[in-house]
CSV table of C-alpha atoms and ligand atoms in Angstrom, one decimal:
chain,number,residue,atom,x,y,z
A,1458,UNK,CA,122.8,90.3,74.4
A,1459,UNK,CA,123.2,93.5,72.5
A,1460,UNK,CA,123.0,96.6,74.8
A,1461,UNK,CA,121.0,98.6,74.1
A,1462,UNK,CA,118.4,97.1,71.8
A,1463,UNK,CA,115.0,98.6,71.3
A,1464,UNK,CA,112.5,96.2,69.7
A,1465,UNK,CA,109.1,97.7,70.3
A,1466,UNK,CA,107.6,101.2,70.5
A,1467,UNK,CA,108.0,102.4,74.1
A,1468,UNK,CA,106.3,101.5,76.2
A,1469,UNK,CA,105.8,98.1,74.7
A,1470,UNK,CA,102.4,96.3,75.0
A,1471,UNK,CA,103.2,94.5,78.2
A,1472,UNK,CA,104.8,97.6,79.8
A,1473,UNK,CA,101.7,99.6,78.9
A,1474,UNK,CA,99.3,97.1,80.4
A,1475,UNK,CA,101.3,97.0,83.7
A,1476,UNK,CA,101.5,100.8,83.8
A,1477,UNK,CA,97.7,101.0,83.6
A,1478,UNK,CA,97.4,98.5,86.5
A,1479,UNK,CA,100.0,100.5,88.5
A,1480,UNK,CA,97.9,103.7,88.1
A,1481,UNK,CA,95.0,102.0,89.8
A,1482,UNK,CA,96.7,100.8,92.9
A,1483,UNK,CA,100.1,102.6,93.5
A,1484,UNK,CA,100.6,105.9,95.2
A,1485,UNK,CA,100.7,108.8,92.6
A,1486,UNK,CA,103.4,110.5,94.6
A,1487,UNK,CA,106.1,108.6,92.8
A,1488,UNK,CA,108.0,110.4,90.1
A,1489,UNK,CA,108.3,108.2,87.0
A,1490,UNK,CA,110.1,110.2,84.3
A,1491,UNK,CA,109.6,107.6,81.6
A,1492,UNK,CA,107.7,104.3,81.1
A,1493,UNK,CA,110.3,101.7,82.0
A,1494,UNK,CA,108.9,98.4,83.4
A,1495,UNK,CA,111.8,96.2,84.3
A,1496,UNK,CA,111.7,92.4,83.7
A,1497,UNK,CA,115.3,91.5,84.6
A,1498,UNK,CA,118.7,93.1,84.8
A,1499,UNK,CA,122.3,92.1,84.9
A,1500,UNK,CA,125.4,94.3,85.2
A,1501,UNK,CA,124.6,97.5,83.4
A,1502,UNK,CA,121.9,95.9,81.2
A,1503,UNK,CA,118.3,96.3,82.0
A,1504,UNK,CA,115.7,94.3,80.0
A,1505,UNK,CA,112.1,95.5,80.1
A,1506,UNK,CA,109.0,93.2,80.1
A,1507,UNK,CA,108.8,93.5,76.3
A,1508,UNK,CA,112.4,92.4,75.7
A,1509,UNK,CA,113.9,95.9,75.1
A,1510,UNK,CA,117.4,96.2,76.5
A,1511,UNK,CA,118.7,99.4,78.0
A,1512,UNK,CA,122.1,100.5,79.1
A,1513,UNK,CA,121.7,101.6,82.7
A,1514,UNK,CA,123.4,104.9,83.8
A,1515,UNK,CA,120.8,105.4,86.5
A,1516,UNK,CA,121.4,102.3,88.7
A,1517,UNK,CA,118.1,102.5,90.6
A,1518,UNK,CA,119.0,106.1,91.6
A,1519,UNK,CA,122.7,105.5,92.3
A,1520,UNK,CA,122.2,102.3,94.2
A,1521,UNK,CA,123.3,99.2,92.3
A,1522,UNK,CA,127.0,99.8,93.0
A,1523,UNK,CA,128.0,96.2,92.0
A,1524,UNK,CA,125.7,96.1,89.0
A,1525,UNK,CA,122.4,94.3,88.8
A,1526,UNK,CA,122.4,90.9,90.4
A,1527,UNK,CA,126.2,90.6,90.8
A,1528,UNK,CA,126.7,86.8,91.2
A,1529,UNK,CA,128.8,87.2,94.4
A,1530,UNK,CA,126.1,89.4,95.9
A,1531,UNK,CA,123.3,87.1,94.8
A,1532,UNK,CA,125.2,84.2,96.4
A,1533,UNK,CA,125.7,86.0,99.7
A,1534,UNK,CA,122.0,86.9,99.8
A,1535,UNK,CA,120.8,83.4,99.0
A,1536,UNK,CA,123.3,81.8,101.5
A,1537,UNK,CA,122.1,84.1,104.3
A,1538,UNK,CA,118.4,83.7,103.4
A,1539,UNK,CA,118.8,80.0,103.8
A,1540,UNK,CA,120.4,80.4,107.2
A,1541,UNK,CA,118.0,82.9,108.8
A,1542,UNK,CA,116.3,86.0,107.4
A,1543,UNK,CA,115.5,88.1,110.4
A,1544,UNK,CA,116.1,88.1,114.1
A,1545,UNK,CA,116.2,91.9,114.9
A,1546,UNK,CA,119.7,93.1,115.5
A,1547,UNK,CA,118.3,95.5,118.1
A,1548,UNK,CA,117.3,92.7,120.5
A,1549,UNK,CA,119.7,89.9,119.5
A,1550,UNK,CA,123.2,89.4,118.2
A,1551,UNK,CA,124.3,87.9,114.9
A,1552,UNK,CA,127.6,87.8,113.1
A,1553,UNK,CA,126.7,89.5,109.8
A,1554,UNK,CA,125.8,92.7,111.6
A,1555,UNK,CA,129.0,92.6,113.7
A,1556,UNK,CA,131.1,91.9,110.7
A,1557,UNK,CA,129.5,94.8,108.8
A,1558,UNK,CA,130.2,97.1,111.7
A,1559,UNK,CA,133.8,96.0,111.5
A,1560,UNK,CA,133.9,96.4,107.7
A,1561,UNK,CA,132.5,99.9,107.9
A,1562,UNK,CA,135.0,100.9,110.7
A,1563,UNK,CA,137.8,99.8,108.4
A,1564,UNK,CA,136.7,102.2,105.6
A,1565,UNK,CA,135.4,105.1,107.7
A,1566,UNK,CA,136.6,108.5,106.6
A,1567,UNK,CA,137.6,109.5,110.2
A,1568,UNK,CA,140.4,108.2,112.4
A,1569,UNK,CA,139.9,106.5,115.7
A,1570,UNK,CA,137.1,104.2,116.7
A,1571,UNK,CA,133.7,104.4,115.0
A,1572,UNK,CA,130.4,102.7,115.6
A,1573,UNK,CA,127.4,102.0,113.3
A,1574,UNK,CA,123.7,102.4,113.8
A,1575,UNK,CA,121.7,100.4,111.2
A,1576,UNK,CA,118.3,101.5,109.7
A,1577,UNK,CA,116.7,100.7,106.3
A,1578,UNK,CA,117.0,103.8,104.1
A,1579,UNK,CA,118.9,107.0,103.5
A,1580,UNK,CA,116.2,108.9,105.3
A,1581,UNK,CA,116.6,106.7,108.4
A,1582,UNK,CA,120.4,107.1,108.2
A,1583,UNK,CA,119.9,110.9,108.3
A,1584,UNK,CA,117.2,110.7,111.0
A,1585,UNK,CA,119.5,108.7,113.2
A,1586,UNK,CA,122.3,111.1,112.6
A,1587,UNK,CA,120.1,114.1,113.6
A,1588,UNK,CA,119.0,112.3,116.8
A,1589,UNK,CA,122.6,111.3,117.6
A,1590,UNK,CA,123.9,114.8,117.1
A,1591,UNK,CA,121.3,116.3,119.3
A,1592,UNK,CA,121.8,113.6,122.0
A,1593,UNK,CA,125.5,113.8,122.0
A,1594,UNK,CA,125.8,117.6,122.0
A,1595,UNK,CA,122.7,118.4,124.2
A,1596,UNK,CA,122.0,121.1,121.6
A,1597,UNK,CA,119.0,121.2,119.3
A,1598,UNK,CA,119.5,123.5,116.3
A,1599,UNK,CA,120.5,122.1,112.9
A,1600,UNK,CA,121.9,123.7,109.8
A,1601,UNK,CA,121.6,122.4,106.3
A,1602,UNK,CA,122.1,123.7,102.8
A,1603,UNK,CA,119.7,125.1,100.2
A,1604,UNK,CA,119.4,122.6,97.4
A,1605,UNK,CA,120.2,119.7,99.7
A,1606,UNK,CA,118.3,116.5,99.8
A,1607,UNK,CA,118.3,114.4,102.9
A,1608,UNK,CA,115.2,112.3,102.9
A,1609,UNK,CA,111.4,112.4,103.4
A,1610,UNK,CA,110.7,111.3,106.9
A,1611,UNK,CA,109.7,114.4,108.9
A,1612,UNK,CA,113.1,114.9,110.6
A,1613,UNK,CA,115.1,114.4,107.4
A,1614,UNK,CA,112.6,116.3,105.4
A,1615,UNK,CA,113.2,119.3,107.7
A,1616,UNK,CA,116.8,119.4,106.4
A,1617,UNK,CA,115.8,118.7,102.7
A,1618,UNK,CA,115.6,122.0,100.7
A,1619,UNK,CA,115.5,120.6,97.2
A,1620,UNK,CA,112.1,121.1,95.7
A,1621,UNK,CA,109.1,122.7,97.3
A,1622,UNK,CA,106.8,119.9,96.3
A,1623,UNK,CA,108.7,117.7,98.7
A,1624,UNK,CA,107.8,119.9,101.6
A,1625,UNK,CA,104.5,121.5,100.5
A,1626,UNK,CA,101.5,120.4,102.6
A,1627,UNK,CA,103.6,118.6,105.2
A,1628,UNK,CA,104.4,121.3,107.7
A,1629,UNK,CA,105.1,122.3,110.3
A,1630,UNK,CA,108.4,120.6,110.1
A,1631,UNK,CA,111.1,120.4,112.8
A,1632,UNK,CA,111.7,123.8,114.4
A,1633,UNK,CA,115.2,125.0,114.8
A,1634,UNK,CA,116.5,124.3,111.3
A,1635,UNK,CA,118.3,126.9,109.2
A,1636,UNK,CA,119.3,126.6,105.6
A,1637,UNK,CA,122.3,128.4,104.1
A,1638,UNK,CA,123.7,128.7,100.5
A,1639,UNK,CA,125.7,125.7,99.1
A,1640,UNK,CA,128.7,126.0,96.8
A,1641,UNK,CA,127.8,126.3,93.1
A,1642,UNK,CA,131.0,126.8,91.2
A,1643,UNK,CA,129.4,127.1,87.8
A,1644,UNK,CA,127.3,129.9,89.1
A,1645,UNK,CA,129.8,131.3,91.6
A,1646,UNK,CA,128.5,134.7,92.8
A,1647,UNK,CA,132.1,136.1,93.2
A,1648,UNK,CA,133.4,134.4,90.1
A,1649,UNK,CA,136.3,132.8,92.0
A,1650,UNK,CA,138.7,130.7,90.1
A,1651,UNK,CA,139.3,127.3,91.6
A,1652,UNK,CA,142.7,128.4,93.0
A,1653,UNK,CA,141.4,131.7,94.4
A,1654,UNK,CA,138.3,130.2,96.0
A,1655,UNK,CA,137.9,131.2,99.6
A,1656,UNK,CA,134.5,129.4,99.9
A,1657,UNK,CA,132.9,132.8,100.1
A,1658,UNK,CA,129.5,131.0,99.8
A,1659,UNK,CA,130.0,130.1,103.5
A,1660,UNK,CA,130.1,133.8,104.6
A,1661,UNK,CA,126.3,133.6,105.1
A,1662,UNK,CA,126.7,130.8,107.5
A,1663,UNK,CA,129.6,132.2,109.4
A,1664,UNK,CA,128.9,135.9,109.4
A,1665,UNK,CA,125.1,136.0,109.2
A,1666,UNK,CA,123.3,132.8,110.4
A,1667,UNK,CA,125.7,132.2,113.4
A,1668,UNK,CA,125.7,135.9,114.2
A,1669,UNK,CA,122.1,137.2,113.7
A,1670,UNK,CA,120.0,134.0,113.9
A,1671,UNK,CA,121.3,131.3,116.2
A,1672,UNK,CA,124.0,131.2,118.7
A,1673,UNK,CA,126.7,128.7,117.7
A,1674,UNK,CA,126.5,127.0,121.1
A,1675,UNK,CA,122.9,126.0,120.3
A,1676,UNK,CA,123.8,124.3,117.1
A,1677,UNK,CA,124.1,120.5,117.2
A,1678,UNK,CA,125.2,119.8,113.7
A,1679,UNK,CA,125.7,121.1,110.2
A,1680,UNK,CA,124.5,118.5,107.7
A,1681,UNK,CA,126.1,118.6,104.2
A,1682,UNK,CA,126.3,116.5,101.0
A,1683,UNK,CA,129.9,116.7,99.8
A,1684,UNK,CA,128.4,116.5,96.3
A,1685,UNK,CA,124.8,117.6,96.2
A,1686,UNK,CA,122.9,114.8,94.5
A,1687,UNK,CA,119.3,115.7,93.9
A,1688,UNK,CA,120.4,119.3,93.9
A,1689,UNK,CA,122.2,118.8,90.5
A,1690,UNK,CA,125.5,117.0,91.1
A,1691,UNK,CA,127.1,120.1,92.5
A,1692,UNK,CA,130.6,119.3,93.7
A,1693,UNK,CA,131.6,121.2,96.8
A,1694,UNK,CA,135.2,122.4,96.3
A,1695,UNK,CA,137.7,121.2,98.9
A,1696,UNK,CA,138.0,124.8,100.3
A,1697,UNK,CA,134.3,124.8,101.1
A,1698,UNK,CA,134.5,121.5,103.0
A,1699,UNK,CA,137.7,122.6,104.8
A,1700,UNK,CA,136.2,126.0,105.8
A,1701,UNK,CA,133.0,124.2,107.0
A,1702,UNK,CA,135.1,121.9,109.2
A,1703,UNK,CA,136.9,125.0,110.6
A,1704,UNK,CA,133.7,126.8,111.4
A,1705,UNK,CA,132.1,123.7,113.0
A,1706,UNK,CA,135.1,122.7,115.0
A,1707,UNK,CA,135.5,126.2,116.3
A,1708,UNK,CA,132.1,126.1,117.9
A,1709,UNK,CA,131.8,122.4,118.9
A,1710,UNK,CA,129.3,121.8,116.2
A,1711,UNK,CA,129.2,118.3,114.7
A,1712,UNK,CA,129.9,117.9,111.0
A,1713,UNK,CA,127.5,115.3,109.5
A,1714,UNK,CA,128.2,114.3,105.9
A,1715,UNK,CA,125.3,112.9,104.0
A,1716,UNK,CA,127.0,110.3,101.7
A,1717,UNK,CA,123.8,108.5,100.9
A,1718,UNK,CA,124.3,109.3,97.2
A,1719,UNK,CA,128.0,110.2,96.9
A,1720,UNK,CA,129.3,107.3,99.1
A,1721,UNK,CA,130.3,103.7,98.6
A,1722,UNK,CA,132.9,104.1,96.0
A,1723,UNK,CA,130.9,106.0,93.5
A,1724,UNK,CA,133.4,108.9,93.3
A,1725,UNK,CA,136.5,106.7,93.1
A,1726,UNK,CA,137.0,107.0,96.9
A,1727,UNK,CA,134.9,105.1,99.4
A,1728,UNK,CA,133.4,108.5,100.5
A,1729,UNK,CA,133.3,111.7,98.6
A,1730,UNK,CA,134.5,113.7,101.6
A,1731,UNK,CA,137.8,111.8,101.3
A,1732,UNK,CA,138.8,113.8,98.2
A,1733,UNK,CA,139.0,116.8,100.5
A,1734,UNK,CA,140.9,115.3,103.5
A,1735,UNK,CA,138.2,116.7,105.8
A,1736,UNK,CA,137.3,114.4,108.7
A,1737,UNK,CA,133.6,114.4,109.6
A,1738,UNK,CA,132.0,113.4,112.9
A,1739,UNK,CA,129.1,111.4,111.5
A,1740,UNK,CA,128.5,109.9,108.1
A,1741,UNK,CA,125.0,109.0,106.7
A,1742,UNK,CA,125.2,106.0,104.3
A,1743,UNK,CA,122.6,104.1,102.3
A,1744,UNK,CA,121.9,103.5,98.5
A,1745,UNK,CA,125.0,101.8,97.2
A,1746,UNK,CA,126.0,100.1,100.5
A,1747,UNK,CA,124.1,96.8,100.0
A,1748,UNK,CA,123.7,96.7,96.2
A,1749,UNK,CA,120.0,97.4,96.5
A,1750,UNK,CA,119.0,95.6,99.7
A,1751,UNK,CA,117.5,98.1,102.0
A,1752,UNK,CA,120.1,99.4,104.5
A,1753,UNK,CA,121.0,102.7,106.0
A,1754,UNK,CA,123.8,103.5,108.3
A,1755,UNK,CA,124.7,106.3,110.7
A,1756,UNK,CA,128.4,105.9,111.2
A,1757,UNK,CA,129.8,108.0,114.0
A,1758,UNK,CA,132.9,108.6,116.1
A,1759,UNK,CA,132.7,106.0,118.8
A,1760,UNK,CA,132.7,108.6,121.6
A,1761,UNK,CA,129.6,110.3,120.2
A,1762,UNK,CA,127.6,107.0,120.5
A,1763,UNK,CA,126.9,107.6,124.2
A,1764,UNK,CA,123.2,107.0,124.0
A,1765,UNK,CA,121.8,104.3,126.3
A,1766,UNK,CA,120.0,101.1,125.4
A,1767,UNK,CA,116.5,101.9,124.1
A,1768,UNK,CA,117.4,105.5,123.0
A,1769,UNK,CA,117.2,104.5,119.3
A,1770,UNK,CA,116.6,101.3,117.4
A,1771,UNK,CA,114.8,99.8,114.4
A,1772,UNK,CA,113.2,96.3,114.0
A,1773,UNK,CA,114.4,95.7,110.5
A,1774,UNK,CA,117.6,97.8,110.7
A,1775,UNK,CA,120.7,95.7,110.0
A,1776,UNK,CA,118.7,92.9,108.5
A,1777,UNK,CA,121.1,89.9,108.1
A,1778,UNK,CA,120.4,89.5,104.4
A,1779,UNK,CA,121.1,93.2,103.9
A,1780,UNK,CA,124.3,92.9,106.0
A,1781,UNK,CA,125.5,89.9,103.9
A,1782,UNK,CA,124.9,91.9,100.7
A,1783,UNK,CA,126.7,94.9,102.2
A,1784,UNK,CA,129.7,92.8,103.2
A,1785,UNK,CA,130.1,91.4,99.7
A,1786,UNK,CA,129.5,94.9,98.2
A,1787,UNK,CA,132.2,96.5,100.3
A,1788,UNK,CA,134.6,93.7,99.4
A,1789,UNK,CA,134.0,94.2,95.6
A,1790,UNK,CA,134.3,98.0,96.0
A,1791,UNK,CA,137.6,97.7,97.7
A,1792,UNK,CA,139.1,95.0,95.4
A,1793,UNK,CA,137.9,96.4,92.1
A,1794,UNK,CA,135.0,98.8,91.8
A,1795,UNK,CA,136.3,101.9,93.4
A,1796,UNK,CA,139.3,101.8,91.0
A,1797,UNK,CA,136.9,101.1,88.1
A,1798,UNK,CA,134.7,104.1,89.1
A,1799,UNK,CA,137.8,106.3,88.9
A,1800,UNK,CA,139.1,104.9,85.6
A,1801,UNK,CA,135.8,104.6,83.7
A,1802,UNK,CA,134.5,107.8,85.3
A,1803,UNK,CA,137.4,109.7,83.8
A,1804,UNK,CA,136.6,108.2,80.4
A,1805,UNK,CA,132.9,109.0,80.7
A,1806,UNK,CA,133.7,112.5,81.9
A,1807,UNK,CA,136.1,113.1,78.9
A,1808,UNK,CA,133.5,111.9,76.5
A,1809,UNK,CA,130.8,114.2,77.9
A,1810,UNK,CA,133.2,117.2,78.1
A,1811,UNK,CA,134.0,116.6,74.4
A,1812,UNK,CA,130.3,116.8,73.5
A,1813,UNK,CA,130.2,120.4,74.7
A,1814,UNK,CA,132.1,121.3,71.5
A,1815,UNK,CA,129.2,120.1,69.5
A,1816,UNK,CA,126.2,120.9,71.6
A,1817,UNK,CA,125.8,124.5,72.8
A,1818,UNK,CA,123.1,123.4,75.3
A,1819,UNK,CA,125.8,121.9,77.5
A,1820,UNK,CA,126.8,124.5,80.0
A,1821,UNK,CA,128.8,122.5,82.5
A,1822,UNK,CA,130.1,119.0,83.0
A,1823,UNK,CA,131.2,118.1,86.5
A,1824,UNK,CA,131.5,115.4,89.0
A,1825,UNK,CA,133.9,112.8,90.4
A,1826,UNK,CA,134.3,109.2,89.3
A,1827,UNK,CA,131.0,107.8,88.2
A,1828,UNK,CA,128.9,110.6,89.7
A,1829,UNK,CA,128.7,113.0,86.8
A,1830,UNK,CA,126.3,115.9,86.1
A,1831,UNK,CA,125.8,117.6,82.8
A,1832,UNK,CA,124.0,121.0,83.2
A,1833,UNK,CA,122.0,122.2,80.2
A,1834,UNK,CA,121.5,125.9,79.5
A,1835,UNK,CA,119.7,127.9,76.8
A,1836,UNK,CA,122.6,130.3,76.5
A,1837,UNK,CA,126.1,130.0,77.8
A,1838,UNK,CA,126.4,133.7,78.6
A,1839,UNK,CA,123.3,134.1,80.6
A,1840,UNK,CA,123.3,130.4,81.8
A,1841,UNK,CA,119.5,130.4,81.5
A,1842,UNK,CA,118.4,127.0,82.7
A,1843,UNK,CA,117.3,124.6,79.9
A,1844,UNK,CA,114.6,122.9,81.9
A,1845,UNK,CA,112.3,121.5,79.2
A,1846,UNK,CA,115.3,120.6,77.1
A,1847,UNK,CA,116.7,118.6,80.0
A,1848,UNK,CA,113.5,116.6,80.4
A,1849,UNK,CA,113.3,116.1,76.6
A,1850,UNK,CA,116.9,114.8,76.5
A,1851,UNK,CA,116.3,112.3,79.3
A,1852,UNK,CA,113.3,111.0,77.4
A,1853,UNK,CA,115.1,110.9,74.0
A,1854,UNK,CA,117.9,108.9,75.6
A,1855,UNK,CA,115.4,106.4,77.0
A,1856,UNK,CA,113.9,106.0,73.6
A,1857,UNK,CA,117.3,105.2,72.2
A,1858,UNK,CA,118.0,102.7,75.0
A,1859,UNK,CA,120.0,104.7,77.6
A,1860,UNK,CA,118.7,105.1,81.2
A,1861,UNK,CA,119.6,108.4,82.7
A,1862,UNK,CA,118.0,110.7,85.3
A,1863,UNK,CA,117.6,114.4,85.9
A,1864,UNK,CA,119.0,116.1,88.9
A,1865,UNK,CA,118.2,119.6,90.0
A,1866,UNK,CA,116.2,121.8,87.6
A,1867,UNK,CA,118.3,121.4,84.4
A,1868,UNK,CA,121.0,118.8,85.0
A,1869,UNK,CA,121.3,115.3,83.7
A,1870,UNK,CA,123.0,112.8,86.0
A,1871,UNK,CA,125.1,109.8,85.1
A,1872,UNK,CA,125.2,107.4,88.1
A,1873,UNK,CA,125.7,104.0,86.5
A,1874,UNK,CA,126.6,100.8,88.3
A,1875,UNK,CA,130.3,100.9,89.2
A,1876,UNK,CA,130.9,97.9,87.0
A,1877,UNK,CA,130.5,100.1,83.9
A,1878,UNK,CA,133.1,99.2,81.2
A,1879,UNK,CA,134.9,101.7,79.0
A,1880,UNK,CA,133.0,100.4,76.0
A,1881,UNK,CA,129.7,100.9,77.9
A,1882,UNK,CA,130.9,104.5,78.8
A,1883,UNK,CA,131.5,105.1,75.1
A,1884,UNK,CA,128.1,103.8,74.2
A,1885,UNK,CA,126.5,106.1,76.8
A,1886,UNK,CA,128.3,109.1,75.4
A,1887,UNK,CA,127.2,108.1,71.8
A,1888,UNK,CA,123.6,107.8,72.7
A,1889,UNK,CA,123.6,110.9,74.8
A,1890,UNK,CA,125.1,112.7,71.8
A,1891,UNK,CA,122.2,111.5,69.6
A,1892,UNK,CA,119.6,112.4,72.3
A,1893,UNK,CA,121.0,115.9,72.5
A,1894,UNK,CA,120.8,116.0,68.7
A,1895,UNK,CA,117.2,114.8,68.8
A,1896,UNK,CA,116.3,117.7,71.1
A,1897,UNK,CA,118.2,120.3,69.2
A,1898,UNK,CA,116.3,119.1,66.1
A,1899,UNK,CA,119.4,118.0,64.2
B,2485,PMP,N1,120.3,111.7,101.3
B,2485,PMP,C1,120.7,111.8,100.0
B,2485,PMP,C2,121.9,112.6,99.7
B,2485,PMP,C3,119.9,111.2,99.0
B,2485,PMP,O1,120.3,111.4,97.7
B,2485,PMP,C4,118.7,110.5,99.4
B,2485,PMP,C5,117.9,109.9,98.3
B,2485,PMP,N2,117.9,110.4,97.1
B,2485,PMP,C6,118.4,110.4,100.7
B,2485,PMP,C7,119.2,111.0,101.7
B,2485,PMP,C8,117.2,109.7,101.1
B,2485,PMP,O2,117.3,108.3,100.9
B,2485,PMP,P1,116.1,107.3,100.9
B,2485,PMP,O3,115.3,107.6,99.7
B,2485,PMP,O4,116.7,105.9,100.9
B,2485,PMP,O5,115.3,107.5,102.1
């Protein structure tokens, strides 16, 4: 199968008919950027219902870590489905859930014992982390970052500060949540060089929020994405994460890292926080953990998991089929795919950086491993955001057979399955180059 191969106008006739049916019965709150109707997918190749084949650099929003329908993951799912499909790990025991707890403990980014709470989504992983932090500290206040995305359930939404449309009309949200500025090195307000960076962006948290607004001894947790995902693939420098750990430790505030998007091998380490050496207290995990089966995890230092039976649970959380898929996913990540993400990520990054010589609209290329953002600007001096151009480039890439997504206002994200090959990375760069050319009118 040639990847990509576009055979019909887009959307093709079958896709167009399905999209019309969708409009009649599916919630209009979903954000479909372009008209892709999937028929089947394998590895990094996605075939739509009209037989058009796309190269996937979106991975179902950074989810399909092992590629679409990896045979080992499929086998694990089928085997478990044939044994039993559900029992509720909250009320009964079963080995796949226990084994997954052990596997996660073996890869946790903090030393000592850890324990897992299982839910079904990123939002639930964050929700559980919020509840655990409050319970364990006996404090209620939470601090998160502007631009951050943590989910859409009302608790996690209270931390989300990504787009106003996500919050508008749903308030009042949780009281006792403060938002502070995140690191944005491309737009650094003090123009720090990477070596001279003192994470000045955290001055607001340390010297204003914790001084004028809330007493540190009332703060349960600071929740942070080591790389802001929906916010535009903004990589927090190590100094930022280290300073955040210092501030939180000083006041007995828990550090919760939301690794829903940046975790599970995507950056070349199991968790993005590991690039910094900072040890968190709680990690929220979802997306890539089970190759697309619904699973969310709140992974915490064992001593924090002091809540009693009944304090928190979920009927479906830790579903045995999802656990089986996660066990296979973690094995593949450790044996091959984390290393692949680092190696192929470096190649994709180099290819995208090289495109900046040709396309003035590229302002910044950043990321780690196979989590790469390309920020588009109208002018490299003013850094005016190229918002319409970004949307047009994502669409032009789709028409040429490359699936990519926007992130933030004016950034394109590349978050392919971690099985991406070097050839596929080169193809992605070539099509992205052409798509940029389409939009610049070359
Ligand atoms: N946290 C982060 C960092 C995310 O990127 C997302 C999803 N984009 C979530 C939480 C919420 O995950 P879900 O959509 O599975 O609830």
